[in-house]
Coordinates of C-alpha atoms and ligand atoms in Angstrom, one line a residue:
M1 CA 0.0 0.0 0.0
A2 CA 1.4 3.5 -0.9
T3 CA 2.0 5.5 2.2
R4 CA 2.4 9.0 0.8
K5 CA -0.2 11.0 -1.1
P6 CA 0.4 10.3 -4.9
A7 CA 2.2 13.1 -6.8
T8 CA 0.2 15.2 -9.2
A9 CA 0.8 18.1 -11.5
A10 CA 0.1 20.5 -8.6
T11 CA 2.9 18.9 -6.5
M12 CA 5.4 18.4 -9.3
R13 CA 5.1 21.3 -11.6
N14 CA 5.4 25.1 -11.7
K15 CA 2.2 26.9 -12.3
D16 CA 3.6 28.4 -15.4
D17 CA 4.7 25.2 -17.0
L18 CA 2.9 24.7 -20.3
I19 CA 0.4 21.8 -20.3
V20 CA -1.1 20.7 -23.6
I21 CA -4.3 18.7 -23.8
G22 CA -5.3 17.1 -27.1
G23 CA -9.0 16.4 -27.5
A24 CA -9.9 19.2 -25.1
G25 CA -13.1 20.0 -26.9
G26 CA -14.4 16.6 -25.9
F27 CA -15.7 15.1 -22.6
I28 CA -12.6 14.0 -20.7
G29 CA -10.2 16.5 -22.3
G30 CA -12.6 19.3 -21.3
A31 CA -12.8 18.1 -17.7
L32 CA -9.0 17.7 -17.5
T33 CA -8.5 21.3 -18.8
R34 CA -10.9 22.6 -16.2
R35 CA -9.1 20.6 -13.4
F36 CA -5.7 22.2 -14.2
H37 CA -7.2 25.6 -14.7
D38 CA -9.0 25.4 -11.4
Q39 CA -5.7 24.4 -9.8
G40 CA -4.1 27.6 -11.0
F41 CA -2.1 26.4 -13.9
A42 CA -1.6 29.6 -16.0
R43 CA -0.5 28.1 -19.3
I44 CA -2.8 25.5 -20.6
R45 CA -3.1 24.9 -24.4
A46 CA -6.3 23.1 -25.2
V47 CA -6.5 21.5 -28.7
D48 CA -9.2 19.9 -30.7
K49 CA -10.2 19.5 -34.3
K50 CA -13.8 20.6 -33.7
P51 CA -14.6 24.2 -34.4
L52 CA -14.5 26.1 -31.1
P53 CA -18.3 26.7 -30.8
R54 CA -18.8 22.9 -30.7
W55 CA -16.4 22.3 -27.8
Y56 CA -18.3 20.8 -24.9
Q57 CA -16.6 23.1 -22.4
R58 CA -14.6 26.3 -23.2
V59 CA -12.5 27.2 -20.1
P60 CA -11.9 31.0 -19.9
G61 CA -8.3 32.1 -19.9
V62 CA -7.1 28.9 -21.6
E63 CA -5.4 29.0 -25.0
S64 CA -7.8 27.1 -27.2
L65 CA -6.7 25.9 -30.7
C66 CA -8.6 24.2 -33.4
L67 CA -6.1 21.8 -35.0
D68 CA -6.3 18.4 -36.6
L69 CA -3.8 16.3 -34.5
S70 CA -3.6 13.6 -37.2
D71 CA -1.4 16.1 -39.1
P72 CA 2.3 16.2 -38.1
G73 CA 2.6 20.0 -38.6
A74 CA -0.4 20.6 -36.3
C75 CA 1.1 18.4 -33.7
E76 CA 4.4 20.3 -33.9
R77 CA 2.4 23.6 -33.4
A78 CA 0.5 22.0 -30.5
C79 CA 3.6 20.8 -28.6
E80 CA 5.7 23.9 -28.9
G81 CA 7.2 24.8 -25.5
A82 CA 5.2 22.1 -23.7
V83 CA 6.3 20.4 -20.5
E84 CA 3.5 17.8 -20.4
V85 CA 1.2 16.5 -23.2
Y86 CA -2.0 14.6 -22.7
N87 CA -3.5 12.8 -25.6
L88 CA -7.3 12.6 -25.1
A89 CA -8.1 13.0 -28.8
A90 CA -9.7 10.2 -30.7
D91 CA -12.5 9.6 -33.1
M92 CA -14.8 7.6 -30.8
G93 CA -18.1 7.0 -29.2
G94 CA -20.2 4.4 -27.4
M95 CA -20.8 0.9 -28.8
G96 CA -23.1 2.2 -31.5
F97 CA -20.2 4.2 -32.9
I98 CA -17.2 1.9 -32.4
E99 CA -19.0 -1.2 -33.8
R100 CA -20.1 0.8 -36.9
F101 CA -17.1 3.0 -37.7
R102 CA -14.1 0.8 -37.2
I103 CA -12.0 2.5 -39.9
E104 CA -12.5 5.9 -38.2
C105 CA -11.5 4.3 -34.9
L106 CA -8.3 2.8 -36.4
R107 CA -7.4 6.1 -38.0
S108 CA -6.9 7.6 -34.5
I109 CA -3.6 5.8 -34.6
L110 CA -2.4 8.8 -36.7
I111 CA -3.1 11.2 -33.8
N112 CA -1.0 9.3 -31.3
T113 CA 1.8 8.5 -33.7
N114 CA 2.2 12.2 -34.8
L115 CA 1.5 13.7 -31.4
I116 CA 4.0 11.6 -29.5
E117 CA 6.7 12.3 -32.1
A118 CA 6.1 16.0 -31.9
A119 CA 6.1 15.8 -28.1
Y120 CA 9.4 14.0 -28.2
R121 CA 10.9 16.6 -30.6
A122 CA 9.7 19.4 -28.4
G123 CA 11.5 17.8 -25.4
V124 CA 8.4 17.4 -23.2
D125 CA 9.0 15.8 -19.9
R126 CA 5.9 13.5 -19.8
Y127 CA 3.3 12.2 -22.3
F128 CA -0.1 10.7 -21.4
F129 CA -2.1 8.3 -23.6
A130 CA -5.8 7.5 -23.0
S131 CA -6.2 3.8 -23.7
S132 CA -9.3 1.7 -23.1
A133 CA -10.6 -1.5 -21.6
C134 CA -11.4 -2.3 -25.2
A135 CA -7.7 -3.2 -25.6
Y136 CA -8.4 -6.4 -23.5
N137 CA -8.7 -9.8 -24.9
T138 CA -12.4 -10.2 -25.9
L139 CA -12.3 -13.9 -25.3
L140 CA -12.1 -13.2 -21.6
Q141 CA -15.4 -11.1 -21.8
Q142 CA -17.9 -13.6 -23.1
D143 CA -19.9 -14.1 -19.9
P144 CA -21.9 -11.4 -18.0
D145 CA -20.6 -13.0 -14.8
V146 CA -17.1 -11.9 -15.8
R147 CA -13.8 -12.1 -13.9
A148 CA -12.5 -8.6 -13.6
L149 CA -9.8 -7.8 -16.1
K150 CA -6.2 -7.3 -14.8
E151 CA -3.5 -5.5 -16.8
S152 CA -1.8 -8.7 -18.0
D153 CA -5.1 -9.8 -19.7
A154 CA -4.4 -7.7 -22.8
Y155 CA -2.0 -10.4 -24.0
P156 CA -2.3 -12.8 -25.8
A157 CA -4.0 -10.1 -27.8
M158 CA -7.5 -10.3 -29.2
A159 CA -8.7 -6.8 -28.7
E160 CA -12.0 -5.3 -29.8
R161 CA -12.0 -5.0 -33.6
G162 CA -11.0 -1.5 -34.8
Y163 CA -11.0 0.7 -31.7
G164 CA -9.4 -1.8 -29.3
W165 CA -6.5 -2.7 -31.7
E166 CA -5.8 1.0 -32.2
K167 CA -5.5 1.4 -28.4
L168 CA -3.2 -1.6 -28.1
M169 CA -0.9 -0.5 -30.9
S170 CA -0.7 3.1 -29.6
E171 CA 0.1 1.8 -26.1
M172 CA 3.0 0.0 -27.6
V173 CA 4.2 3.1 -29.4
C174 CA 4.2 4.9 -26.0
Q175 CA 6.2 2.1 -24.4
E176 CA 8.8 2.2 -27.1
Y177 CA 9.2 5.9 -26.9
T178 CA 10.2 5.3 -23.3
A179 CA 12.3 2.2 -24.0
E180 CA 14.2 3.5 -27.0
R181 CA 14.2 7.3 -26.6
G182 CA 13.8 7.8 -22.8
M183 CA 10.7 10.0 -22.9
K184 CA 8.4 9.3 -19.9
T185 CA 5.0 8.0 -21.0
A186 CA 1.9 7.1 -19.0
I187 CA -0.9 4.9 -20.2
A188 CA -4.3 4.4 -18.6
R189 CA -6.9 1.9 -19.7
F190 CA -10.2 3.7 -19.0
H191 CA -13.3 1.7 -18.2
N192 CA -16.6 3.5 -19.3
V193 CA -16.5 7.1 -18.2
Y194 CA -19.7 9.1 -17.5
G195 CA -20.8 12.4 -16.0
P196 CA -21.9 15.9 -16.9
W197 CA -20.4 17.5 -20.0
G198 CA -20.3 14.3 -21.9
T199 CA -22.2 13.7 -25.1
W200 CA -25.8 12.5 -24.5
D201 CA -27.4 12.4 -27.9
G202 CA -26.5 12.1 -31.6
G203 CA -25.0 8.6 -31.9
R204 CA -21.7 8.9 -30.0
E205 CA -23.2 8.8 -26.5
K206 CA -22.5 5.9 -24.1
A207 CA -24.9 3.8 -22.1
P208 CA -25.3 5.9 -18.9
A209 CA -26.0 9.1 -20.8
A210 CA -28.2 7.3 -23.4
I211 CA -30.2 5.6 -20.7
C212 CA -30.7 8.8 -18.7
R213 CA -31.8 10.6 -21.8
K214 CA -34.3 7.8 -22.7
V215 CA -35.8 7.9 -19.2
I216 CA -36.0 11.7 -19.2
E217 CA -37.7 11.7 -22.6
A218 CA -40.1 8.9 -21.7
K219 CA -41.1 10.6 -18.5
G220 CA -41.5 14.0 -20.3
S221 CA -43.6 12.6 -23.1
G222 CA -45.9 10.4 -20.9
D223 CA -45.0 7.4 -23.2
H224 CA -43.6 5.3 -20.4
R225 CA -41.6 2.8 -22.6
I226 CA -37.9 2.2 -23.1
T227 CA -35.9 0.2 -25.6
I228 CA -32.7 -1.4 -24.3
W229 CA -29.9 -2.5 -26.6
G230 CA -29.2 -6.2 -26.4
D231 CA -30.9 -8.3 -23.7
G232 CA -29.9 -6.0 -20.8
T233 CA -27.8 -8.7 -19.1
Q234 CA -24.5 -7.3 -20.4
T235 CA -22.4 -6.1 -17.4
R236 CA -20.1 -3.2 -17.1
S237 CA -18.5 -0.9 -14.6
F238 CA -18.8 2.9 -14.9
M239 CA -16.3 5.5 -13.7
Y240 CA -17.4 9.0 -12.7
I241 CA -15.6 11.8 -14.5
D242 CA -14.1 13.4 -11.4
D243 CA -12.4 10.1 -10.5
C244 CA -11.2 9.8 -14.1
V245 CA -9.4 13.2 -14.2
L246 CA -7.9 12.7 -10.7
G247 CA -6.7 9.3 -11.8
I248 CA -5.1 10.7 -15.0
D249 CA -3.2 13.3 -13.0
R250 CA -1.9 10.7 -10.5
I251 CA -1.0 8.1 -13.1
M252 CA 0.9 10.7 -15.2
H253 CA 3.0 11.7 -12.2
C254 CA 3.9 8.3 -10.8
E255 CA 7.4 7.0 -11.4
R256 CA 6.5 3.4 -11.0
L257 CA 3.9 3.7 -13.7
V258 CA 6.1 5.0 -16.5
A259 CA 5.3 3.1 -19.7
T260 CA 3.1 0.8 -17.7
P261 CA -0.6 0.4 -18.8
I262 CA -2.9 0.4 -15.8
N263 CA -6.7 0.1 -15.3
L264 CA -8.5 3.3 -14.5
G265 CA -12.0 2.3 -13.8
S266 CA -14.6 1.5 -11.1
D267 CA -15.0 -2.1 -10.0
E268 CA -18.7 -1.7 -9.2
L269 CA -20.2 -4.1 -11.7
V270 CA -23.8 -3.7 -12.9
S271 CA -25.9 -5.0 -15.7
I272 CA -27.5 -2.7 -18.2
N273 CA -30.9 -3.7 -16.7
D274 CA -29.6 -2.5 -13.3
L275 CA -28.4 0.8 -14.8
V276 CA -31.9 1.4 -16.2
S277 CA -33.5 0.6 -12.8
L278 CA -31.1 3.1 -11.2
A279 CA -32.0 5.9 -13.8
E280 CA -35.7 5.1 -13.3
S281 CA -35.4 5.5 -9.5
I282 CA -33.5 8.8 -9.9
G283 CA -36.2 10.0 -12.2
G284 CA -39.0 8.6 -10.1
V285 CA -40.6 6.7 -12.9
R286 CA -41.1 3.1 -14.0
L287 CA -40.9 2.2 -17.7
K288 CA -42.1 -0.7 -19.7
R289 CA -39.0 -2.3 -21.2
S290 CA -38.5 -3.8 -24.6
Y291 CA -35.2 -5.2 -25.9
D292 CA -33.5 -4.8 -29.3
P293 CA -31.3 -7.9 -29.8
G294 CA -30.0 -6.6 -33.1
A295 CA -28.5 -3.4 -31.6
P296 CA -24.8 -3.1 -30.8
R297 CA -24.2 -4.6 -27.3
G298 CA -20.4 -5.1 -27.1
V299 CA -18.9 -7.8 -25.0
A300 CA -21.1 -9.8 -22.6
G301 CA -19.3 -8.6 -19.4
R302 CA -16.4 -6.3 -18.4
N303 CA -15.1 -5.2 -15.1
S304 CA -11.9 -3.5 -13.9
D305 CA -9.5 -5.4 -11.5
N306 CA -8.1 -2.6 -9.4
T307 CA -5.5 -4.6 -7.5
M308 CA -2.6 -2.8 -9.3
I309 CA -3.9 0.8 -8.9
R310 CA -4.7 0.2 -5.2
S311 CA -1.3 -1.2 -4.5
I312 CA 0.7 1.5 -6.4
L313 CA -1.4 4.6 -5.8
G314 CA -3.2 3.6 -2.7
W315 CA -6.3 4.8 -4.4
E316 CA -9.0 3.8 -6.9
P317 CA -12.1 5.4 -8.4
G318 CA -14.7 5.4 -5.7
T319 CA -17.7 7.5 -6.6
P320 CA -20.7 5.3 -6.1
L321 CA -22.6 4.8 -9.4
R322 CA -25.9 6.0 -7.8
A323 CA -24.3 9.3 -6.7
G324 CA -22.5 9.9 -10.1
L325 CA -25.6 8.9 -12.1
A326 CA -27.8 11.2 -10.1
K327 CA -25.6 14.2 -11.0
T328 CA -25.4 13.1 -14.7
Y329 CA -29.2 12.6 -14.8
R330 CA -29.9 16.1 -13.5
W331 CA -27.4 17.6 -15.9
I332 CA -29.0 15.8 -18.9
E333 CA -32.4 17.0 -17.7
G334 CA -31.0 20.5 -18.0
Q335 CA -29.7 19.8 -21.5
V336 CA -33.0 18.4 -22.6
R337 CA -34.7 21.6 -21.3
D338 CA -32.1 23.8 -23.1
R339 CA -32.6 21.9 -26.3
R340 CA -36.4 22.4 -26.1
A341 CA -35.8 26.1 -25.5
G342 CA -33.5 26.3 -28.6
R343 CA -30.4 26.9 -26.5
H344 CA -26.9 25.6 -27.2
T345 CA -26.3 22.0 -25.9
V346 CA -23.5 19.4 -25.8
K347 CA -24.0 17.1 -28.8
D348 CA -21.9 15.3 -31.4
E349 CA -23.2 13.6 -34.5
A350 CA -21.8 10.1 -35.3
Ligands
LIG401 P1 -14.8 12.6 -26.9 O1 -15.3 12.1 -28.2 O2 -15.7 13.4 -26.0 O3 -13.5 13.5 -27.0 C1 -12.5 13.2 -28.0 C2 -12.1 14.5 -28.7 O4 -11.1 14.2 -29.6 C3 -13.3 15.1 -29.5 O5 -13.6 16.4 -29.1 C4 -12.8 15.1 -30.9 O6 -13.2 16.2 -31.7 C5 -11.3 15.1 -30.7 N1 -10.6 14.7 -31.9 C6 -10.9 13.6 -32.7 N2 -10.0 13.5 -33.7 C7 -9.1 14.6 -33.5 C8 -8.0 15.0 -34.3 N3 -7.6 14.4 -35.4 N4 -7.4 16.1 -33.8 C9 -7.8 16.8 -32.7 N5 -8.8 16.4 -32.0 C10 -9.5 15.3 -32.4 O7 -14.2 11.3 -26.1 P2 -13.9 11.2 -24.5 O8 -14.9 10.4 -23.9 O9 -13.5 12.5 -24.0 O10 -12.6 10.3 -24.7 C11 -11.2 10.8 -24.5 C12 -10.2 9.6 -24.7 O11 -10.5 8.6 -23.7 C13 -10.3 9.0 -26.1 O12 -9.0 8.6 -26.5 C14 -11.1 7.7 -25.8 O13 -10.8 6.7 -26.7 C15 -10.6 7.4 -24.4 N6 -11.6 6.6 -23.7 C16 -12.8 7.1 -23.3 C17 -13.7 6.3 -22.6 C18 -15.1 6.8 -22.2 O14 -15.8 6.1 -21.6 N7 -15.4 8.1 -22.5 C19 -13.4 5.0 -22.3 C20 -12.2 4.4 -22.7 C21 -11.3 5.3 -23.4

């Protein structure tokens, strides 16, 4: 068990060190930008290929650049003068997106390949890569009553087609930049992240946001029915966004985790049916369920084994699903209201 509080940017860096965040117009990149800004970092460069008005969060006082990070020149511009680079940029979404657009997912390899090279040339001290539980061997995830995945379960490799293989390859690129060139890299395998300021409609949203939205819409319309993708027995764990950004910060600054992929996820396993029940109870409504067996459902079961993160950082994501989902539900309710009133909302088309 770690005895001291884990290092973070706030304990290791000067407040005027330049931090670069790729994918900052998206969900996790936006939350990370806000975290560093709130901690008093004065020089943050937020980068995303989306036009600025479509960024989920724009943090005042942060340099915000619209650049396509699959382009080497753009990566060079992004990394100029940086001390730390966080790669949260990827073309991705929930199961509905990653099962349908495997080529787009694979093409995200260009982002990491070019960004890490630019980071290396710029002489950055540390580089972070956002990997995913989709990198794990799918043969270990065929039962809803799943054994939690530990870090060694990625090999022998049989990752999720498209998206998962890109993550696995990019992890390897990071590891080799450390091994061959001596640049410190950090790699976290996120397990389903949810919370306010994530996409909730349009085709890229993930299960927690999609289910909250369906419950809110059914309640609002008086048509008390919900369609669930698959048979609802699929199991997953879900990590609240605040735990995710704290975890990124701690993993990035841990010497023992250099070039070492580690799970960053909750180990509170629930079925999709349980998730619907939870959203119903938060919304104070009961819906008649029907199931769409032809819809994307992903692997049958997936959970995060947190033995390694507990032993190295003395910490693991701990926000209870009910508490995190209640905040997410209320936020999406506000978004639905804003949309009805014709106001700007967080949304990305697939
Ligand atoms: P997101 O879609 O909200 O954010 C990703 C951002 O990357 C988007 O704003 C997008 O415009 C940007 N982007 C895409 N291509 C780009 C390019 N060429 N140049 C610059 N920007 C580009 O996704 P997120 O949920 O914030 O995920 C962040 C990272 O975490 C991704 O790498 C994702 O694969 C990984 N991840 C997320 C989850 C999750 O549950 N959200 C789970 C596992 C892994």
